[in-house]
Short mmCIF file of C-alpha atoms in Angstrom, two decimals:
data_model
loop_
_atom_site.label_atom_id
_atom_site.label_comp_id
_atom_site.label_asym_id
_atom_site.label_seq_id
_atom_site.Cartn_x
_atom_site.Cartn_y
_atom_site.Cartn_z
CA MET A 1 84.50 22.95 -31.30
CA LEU A 2 82.28 24.95 -29.23
CA SER A 3 84.52 28.54 -28.25
CA ARG A 4 85.03 28.50 -32.56
CA HIS A 5 82.74 26.34 -34.55
CA ALA A 6 79.60 26.07 -33.06
CA GLY A 7 78.60 23.39 -35.80
CA LEU A 8 81.54 21.05 -33.92
CA ALA A 9 79.03 20.97 -31.11
CA ALA A 10 77.93 17.31 -32.03
CA VAL A 11 81.12 16.29 -32.24
CA ALA A 12 82.00 17.04 -28.53
CA ALA A 13 78.06 15.58 -27.11
CA SER A 14 78.50 12.75 -29.41
CA LEU A 15 82.44 12.12 -27.61
CA ALA A 16 81.12 12.94 -24.08
CA ALA A 17 78.79 10.27 -25.13
CA THR A 18 80.63 7.95 -25.53
CA ALA A 19 83.23 8.89 -22.74
CA LEU A 20 79.23 7.89 -20.72
CA LEU A 21 79.01 5.43 -22.05
CA TRP A 22 81.62 2.97 -21.81
CA ALA A 23 82.84 4.05 -18.92
CA ALA A 24 86.98 3.38 -18.00
CA PRO A 25 87.26 0.56 -15.68
CA ALA A 26 89.59 0.90 -12.86
CA GLY A 27 93.10 1.11 -13.68
CA ALA A 28 92.72 2.80 -17.07
CA ALA A 29 92.05 5.70 -19.11
CA PRO A 30 88.72 7.27 -19.90
CA LYS A 31 87.88 5.43 -23.58
CA ALA A 32 87.54 9.28 -24.68
CA ALA A 33 90.46 9.96 -23.53
CA HIS A 34 94.03 9.20 -25.35
CA ALA A 35 97.09 7.62 -23.27
CA MET A 36 100.58 7.57 -23.69
CA SER A 37 101.57 3.75 -22.99
CA PRO A 38 104.73 2.95 -21.32
CA HIS A 39 107.78 1.82 -22.37
CA SER A 40 107.20 -1.73 -24.55
CA PRO A 41 108.04 -3.25 -27.14
CA ALA A 42 105.17 -3.08 -28.44
CA ALA A 43 103.84 0.44 -27.67
CA ALA A 44 107.29 1.29 -30.53
CA GLN A 45 105.58 -0.61 -33.30
CA ARG A 46 103.19 1.61 -33.70
CA ALA A 47 104.62 3.43 -36.37
CA ALA A 48 104.56 0.57 -39.21
CA SER A 49 100.76 0.56 -38.91
CA GLY A 50 97.10 2.65 -39.66
CA GLY A 51 99.16 5.26 -42.29
CA ASN A 52 99.18 8.94 -42.52
CA LEU A 53 96.84 11.14 -40.21
CA ALA A 54 93.65 11.58 -41.63
CA TYR A 55 91.69 15.10 -40.62
CA GLY A 56 88.04 13.46 -38.60
CA GLY A 57 86.06 16.88 -38.73
CA GLY A 58 86.97 18.67 -35.48
CA SER A 59 89.00 21.25 -33.95
CA VAL A 60 93.05 21.59 -33.65
CA VAL A 61 94.78 24.09 -31.64
CA THR A 62 95.16 27.64 -33.60
CA ASN A 63 96.52 29.80 -30.64
CA PRO A 64 97.54 27.56 -28.30
CA THR A 65 98.28 28.49 -24.59
CA ILE A 66 99.35 26.26 -22.08
CA TYR A 67 97.83 26.65 -17.76
CA ILE A 68 99.70 24.11 -15.39
CA VAL A 69 97.91 23.26 -11.99
CA TYR A 70 100.01 21.81 -9.65
CA TRP A 71 97.08 19.97 -7.90
CA GLY A 72 96.59 19.56 -3.96
CA ASN A 73 98.56 20.47 -0.48
CA GLN A 74 101.65 17.54 -1.10
CA TRP A 75 102.73 19.97 -3.43
CA GLY A 76 103.13 22.53 -0.56
CA SER A 77 101.23 24.73 1.37
CA GLY A 78 100.54 28.81 0.19
CA SER A 79 101.24 29.04 -3.22
CA THR A 80 105.05 27.76 -3.12
CA VAL A 81 105.78 24.43 -4.67
CA THR A 82 108.10 22.86 -1.68
CA ASN A 83 107.79 18.92 -2.19
CA ASP A 84 109.00 18.84 -5.51
CA PRO A 85 111.61 15.95 -4.58
CA SER A 86 112.90 15.08 -8.48
CA GLY A 87 112.30 19.11 -9.30
CA GLU A 88 109.90 18.41 -12.09
CA VAL A 89 108.17 21.22 -12.02
CA PRO A 90 111.39 23.93 -13.26
CA LEU A 91 111.93 20.66 -15.73
CA GLN A 92 108.43 20.93 -17.26
CA LEU A 93 107.99 24.10 -16.72
CA SER A 94 111.57 26.02 -18.65
CA PHE A 95 110.31 22.73 -21.09
CA PHE A 96 106.68 24.17 -21.97
CA GLN A 97 108.63 27.59 -21.96
CA ARG A 98 110.75 27.53 -24.85
CA THR A 99 108.30 25.68 -27.73
CA TYR A 100 107.84 28.65 -29.55
CA GLY A 101 109.73 30.74 -32.47
CA SER A 102 112.36 29.55 -35.14
CA GLY A 103 114.39 28.47 -31.66
CA ASP A 104 111.90 25.66 -31.80
CA THR A 105 111.82 23.69 -34.92
CA TRP A 106 110.41 20.35 -32.93
CA SER A 107 106.90 20.88 -32.20
CA ASN A 108 106.41 23.12 -35.07
CA SER A 109 106.34 20.30 -37.54
CA GLN A 110 102.65 20.20 -36.53
CA THR A 111 102.33 23.71 -37.96
CA GLN A 112 101.82 21.10 -41.50
CA TYR A 113 98.27 19.50 -39.93
CA CYS A 114 94.48 22.51 -39.49
CA GLU A 115 91.25 22.84 -39.53
CA GLY A 116 87.96 22.90 -42.08
CA VAL A 117 89.20 20.92 -44.38
CA ALA A 118 87.07 17.54 -45.99
CA VAL A 119 87.29 14.76 -43.43
CA GLY A 120 89.07 12.46 -44.75
CA THR A 121 92.50 14.87 -45.97
CA THR A 122 95.81 13.74 -45.17
CA GLN A 123 97.56 17.18 -46.88
CA CYS A 124 96.28 20.23 -46.19
CA GLY A 125 98.27 21.78 -49.06
CA GLY A 126 97.78 25.36 -47.22
CA ALA A 127 94.48 25.05 -46.81
CA GLY A 128 92.06 25.75 -43.90
CA THR A 129 93.54 26.72 -40.85
CA ALA A 130 96.87 25.04 -39.23
CA VAL A 131 97.55 24.02 -36.22
CA GLY A 132 99.53 27.31 -34.30
CA HIS A 133 103.13 27.72 -33.30
CA PRO A 134 103.66 30.19 -30.02
CA ALA A 135 105.50 33.91 -31.84
CA SER A 136 106.58 34.26 -27.72
CA ASN A 137 106.42 32.16 -24.21
CA PRO A 138 103.02 30.05 -25.02
CA VAL A 139 102.70 29.77 -20.53
CA ALA A 140 100.23 32.21 -19.78
CA GLY A 141 99.84 30.85 -15.75
CA THR A 142 100.54 28.72 -13.41
CA TRP A 143 99.00 27.88 -9.69
CA LEU A 144 99.73 25.85 -6.72
CA ASP A 145 96.06 24.63 -5.61
CA SER A 146 96.36 24.00 -1.82
CA SER A 147 92.84 24.31 -1.54
CA THR A 148 92.53 20.43 -0.98
CA LYS A 149 94.32 17.57 -1.25
CA ALA A 150 95.07 14.91 -4.35
CA PRO A 151 93.63 12.33 -4.01
CA SER A 152 95.40 9.12 -3.57
CA LYS A 153 94.91 6.86 -6.14
CA PRO A 154 92.68 9.72 -8.51
CA GLY A 155 90.40 8.94 -11.35
CA SER A 156 89.38 10.34 -14.14
CA SER A 157 86.11 12.10 -13.38
CA GLN A 158 88.17 13.70 -10.43
CA ILE A 159 91.44 15.16 -12.55
CA ALA A 160 88.77 16.28 -15.12
CA ALA A 161 87.18 18.00 -12.05
CA GLU A 162 90.54 19.74 -11.44
CA ALA A 163 91.13 20.65 -14.87
CA VAL A 164 87.21 22.78 -14.75
CA LYS A 165 88.66 24.12 -11.38
CA ALA A 166 91.60 25.38 -12.81
CA ALA A 167 90.06 26.71 -15.80
CA SER A 168 87.80 29.29 -13.91
CA HIS A 169 90.77 30.26 -11.84
CA PHE A 170 92.82 31.59 -14.90
CA GLY A 171 89.33 32.56 -16.29
CA VAL A 172 89.90 31.14 -19.73
CA SER A 173 88.36 28.02 -21.88
CA GLY A 174 87.87 26.81 -25.05
CA ASP A 175 90.39 24.68 -27.46
CA ASN A 176 93.01 27.05 -27.98
CA VAL A 177 93.86 26.43 -24.13
CA GLU A 178 95.04 23.13 -22.01
CA ILE A 179 94.88 22.84 -18.58
CA ILE A 180 97.91 20.36 -17.07
CA VAL A 181 97.32 18.44 -14.13
CA ASP A 182 99.90 18.13 -12.77
CA ALA A 183 99.41 15.28 -9.50
CA PRO A 184 102.38 15.31 -7.09
CA HIS A 185 105.23 13.34 -5.89
CA GLY A 186 103.45 9.61 -4.53
CA VAL A 187 100.46 10.43 -6.19
CA VAL A 188 98.92 7.14 -8.09
CA PRO A 189 96.50 8.32 -10.52
CA GLN A 190 94.09 5.49 -11.78
CA GLY A 191 96.08 2.59 -14.60
CA PHE A 192 99.63 4.96 -13.92
CA LYS A 193 102.13 3.43 -14.39
CA THR A 194 101.02 0.00 -16.13
CA SER A 195 98.35 1.20 -18.67
CA TYR A 196 99.55 4.60 -18.81
CA CYS A 197 102.30 7.52 -18.08
CA ALA A 198 99.91 10.77 -18.85
CA TRP A 199 97.18 11.05 -21.51
CA HIS A 200 94.75 14.09 -22.61
CA ASP A 201 91.14 14.69 -23.65
CA HIS A 202 88.68 17.28 -22.97
CA THR A 203 86.09 18.03 -21.02
CA THR A 204 83.58 21.07 -20.12
CA ALA A 205 83.79 24.34 -18.43
CA SER A 206 81.52 25.90 -16.29
CA ASN A 207 80.66 28.26 -18.77
CA GLY A 208 79.84 24.95 -21.65
CA ALA A 209 82.83 25.87 -23.69
CA ASP A 210 85.07 23.01 -24.76
CA LEU A 211 87.98 22.60 -22.47
CA PRO A 212 91.09 20.15 -24.33
CA TYR A 213 93.14 18.95 -20.56
CA THR A 214 96.01 17.15 -19.41
CA ASN A 215 96.30 14.12 -16.81
CA MET A 216 100.15 14.84 -16.11
CA PRO A 217 101.25 12.25 -12.87
CA TYR A 218 105.33 13.02 -11.13
CA VAL A 219 106.35 10.73 -14.34
CA PRO A 220 110.02 10.60 -12.26
CA ASP A 221 107.76 8.32 -10.08
CA ALA A 222 107.45 5.87 -13.18
CA GLY A 223 111.39 5.16 -13.39
CA SER A 224 112.02 4.20 -16.62
CA GLY A 225 108.60 2.71 -17.86
CA CYS A 226 107.93 6.26 -18.15
CA GLY A 227 111.83 7.10 -19.78
CA ALA A 228 114.26 7.88 -17.35
CA ASN A 229 117.18 7.41 -19.07
CA PHE A 230 115.76 6.64 -22.24
CA VAL A 231 117.51 8.56 -24.46
CA PRO A 232 121.79 8.83 -24.47
CA THR A 233 122.05 11.99 -22.43
CA GLY A 234 126.18 12.53 -23.95
CA SER A 235 127.52 16.44 -22.23
CA SER A 236 123.99 17.15 -22.95
CA GLY A 237 123.52 17.87 -19.44
CA VAL A 238 119.96 16.64 -19.22
CA ASN A 239 119.14 14.47 -15.85
CA GLY A 240 118.52 11.04 -17.18
CA ALA A 241 116.38 10.13 -14.58
CA THR A 242 114.05 13.00 -15.22
CA GLU A 243 114.01 12.65 -19.58
CA GLY A 244 110.32 10.90 -19.03
CA VAL A 245 108.93 15.13 -18.09
CA THR A 246 109.64 16.32 -21.63
CA ILE A 247 108.97 13.16 -23.88
CA VAL A 248 106.03 12.35 -21.79
CA GLY A 249 104.85 16.09 -21.61
CA GLY A 250 106.37 16.76 -25.15
CA HIS A 251 104.20 13.33 -26.13
CA GLU A 252 100.53 14.88 -24.52
CA TYR A 253 100.90 19.23 -25.80
CA ALA A 254 101.40 17.54 -29.33
CA GLU A 255 99.01 15.75 -29.52
CA THR A 256 96.92 18.30 -27.65
CA LEU A 257 97.30 20.43 -31.00
CA THR A 258 96.48 17.68 -33.39
CA ASP A 259 93.63 16.76 -31.59
CA PRO A 260 92.06 18.17 -28.79
CA ALA A 261 88.56 16.54 -28.29
CA PRO A 262 89.77 12.95 -28.91
CA SER A 263 89.46 11.54 -31.94
CA SER A 264 88.01 14.06 -33.98
CA GLY A 265 90.90 15.95 -35.24
CA TRP A 266 94.07 14.46 -36.77
CA VAL A 267 94.49 10.37 -35.96
CA ASP A 268 95.35 7.03 -38.29
CA SER A 269 93.42 4.57 -39.48
CA SER A 270 94.02 2.94 -36.30
CA GLY A 271 93.43 5.07 -33.61
CA SER A 272 96.75 6.51 -32.89
CA GLU A 273 97.79 10.18 -32.70
CA THR A 274 100.24 11.72 -33.90
CA GLY A 275 102.44 11.48 -30.67
CA ASP A 276 100.91 7.47 -30.21
CA LYS A 277 102.80 6.46 -33.71
CA CYS A 278 106.15 7.74 -32.65
CA ALA A 279 106.15 6.44 -29.41
CA TRP A 280 109.61 5.21 -27.79
CA ILE A 281 112.15 4.55 -30.38
CA SER A 282 115.27 4.31 -29.64
CA SER A 283 117.61 3.43 -33.20
CA GLY A 284 117.55 5.01 -36.84
CA GLN A 285 114.78 6.80 -37.85
CA GLY A 286 112.48 9.15 -35.44
CA ALA A 287 114.68 7.89 -32.31
CA SER A 288 114.06 10.15 -29.64
CA SER A 289 116.69 12.49 -29.13
CA ILE A 290 118.53 15.17 -27.24
CA VAL A 291 116.68 18.50 -28.72
CA ALA A 292 117.49 21.83 -28.59
CA LEU A 293 114.18 24.38 -27.29
CA ASN A 294 115.76 28.41 -27.79
CA GLY A 295 118.72 27.32 -26.49
CA ALA A 296 118.67 24.98 -24.12
CA PRO A 297 118.80 21.23 -24.12
CA PHE A 298 115.55 18.71 -23.30
CA ALA A 299 115.04 14.87 -24.06
CA VAL A 300 111.68 14.35 -26.55
CA GLN A 301 110.55 11.54 -28.82
CA SER A 302 109.47 12.48 -32.56
CA LEU A 303 106.64 13.12 -34.08
CA TRP A 304 104.89 11.75 -36.94
CA SER A 305 104.75 13.66 -40.15
CA ASN A 306 102.72 13.91 -43.00
CA ASN A 307 104.45 15.14 -45.35
CA PHE A 308 108.10 13.26 -44.51
CA ASN A 309 109.55 11.34 -47.48
CA GLY A 310 107.15 12.18 -50.41
CA GLY A 311 104.01 11.99 -48.68
CA ALA A 312 104.79 8.61 -47.45
CA GLY A 313 105.35 9.93 -43.91
CA GLY A 314 106.95 9.21 -40.79
CA CYS A 315 108.65 10.94 -37.55
CA VAL A 316 110.51 13.40 -37.09
CA THR A 317 112.37 15.41 -34.54
CA HIS A 318 112.70 18.50 -36.33
CA TYR A 319 110.81 20.59 -39.10
CA THR A 320 112.17 23.54 -40.42
CA SER A 321 109.68 22.87 -43.29
CA SER A 322 108.36 20.27 -45.50
CA GLY A 323 111.67 20.02 -47.04
CA ASN A 324 113.73 20.13 -44.67
CA GLN A 325 112.94 17.94 -41.50
CA GLY A 326 113.76 14.31 -40.64
#
C-alpha cells in the first residue's frame, strides 16, 4: 500500500499493469476490478468452491473512511441532490453511517482478517494488523459534482477519473479511504445490469498514493437482478424495491475492507472475495436478511467468515465474536 507500506508498491504496479494489458471489452468490468454479478443460480453457488479466504500479501483497510460523490448534474444543480426517484441517496448514507461500534455486528466479521502476516495465512489469530471497525460514523464526506454531466454509458477509465477528482476535492488518498462513485438514475455504466451490479477497484490519486474506489450505479434501475425484493421484509419497514442499494453497497464495502487493491488482499483459491462467496443466498445458513445496524433495519447479504464452524468457514450475517456468529 503506497500510503502505509512502500514495499507493496510493486504489487500495486503489477496490478495496474495487468489492468492495462488486459483491457476490458465494452460491457464488462476491468479485469483488475472485482464485480458483484447480478442475481442468478450460478452466482449463488460461489461459496461451495474455493475454500477459505487466504492472504495474498497486500493491504487491508485498518481505519475505514468513506467518501461519496454523486457524479453529474443529473443528480441536481449546485450542491443539492434533487433527482433521486428511488431515494437511493438517503438510504445509502443512512446505511454507511451506521456501520460502526457495537451496534454493527454485521460488517465487524471482517476484523478477523489482517495484513502483515505470511502469504497464504487463513487465520490471523491476533497476528498482523487487523481490518478496522469504526468506533463512530465512518462517512467523512459527500459531494454533488454538478460541474459536469455524467456520461450516459461511462467506462471504467471515466469512473476511475471521477474517483480521483473526488479524492482531490476531499483532499484524501491512501488505502484507508473508499471513494464511492454514485452514478445517477438513467446512467448505465458499461456492463451494469447484464454483467454486474457494482464493482470495486483501486487507482492512483493525484498525489501518487493508492486510492480504492467503488463503481456504484443507480442500483434500483436494475430491479430484481440487483436485489430488489430479494429479502422478505415482513414488518421491518425496509422497502423491498430498494433493498439492492444496501445489499450491493454492503458487498462492495466488505470487499474493499479486505481487498482494497484486488486481488492482493484476501481471496479464495478461485479468486472470490468475502462478498462474492456469499452473494445471493436466499435460504439456509448465510441467507441474506434484514439486520439492525445501530437501531435501523437494512437488507444485507452475509459475508464469509474463515473462523466460522471451527475454522471450516461459512457465510454469516452476525458476528459478536469468533465464538458467537451465525
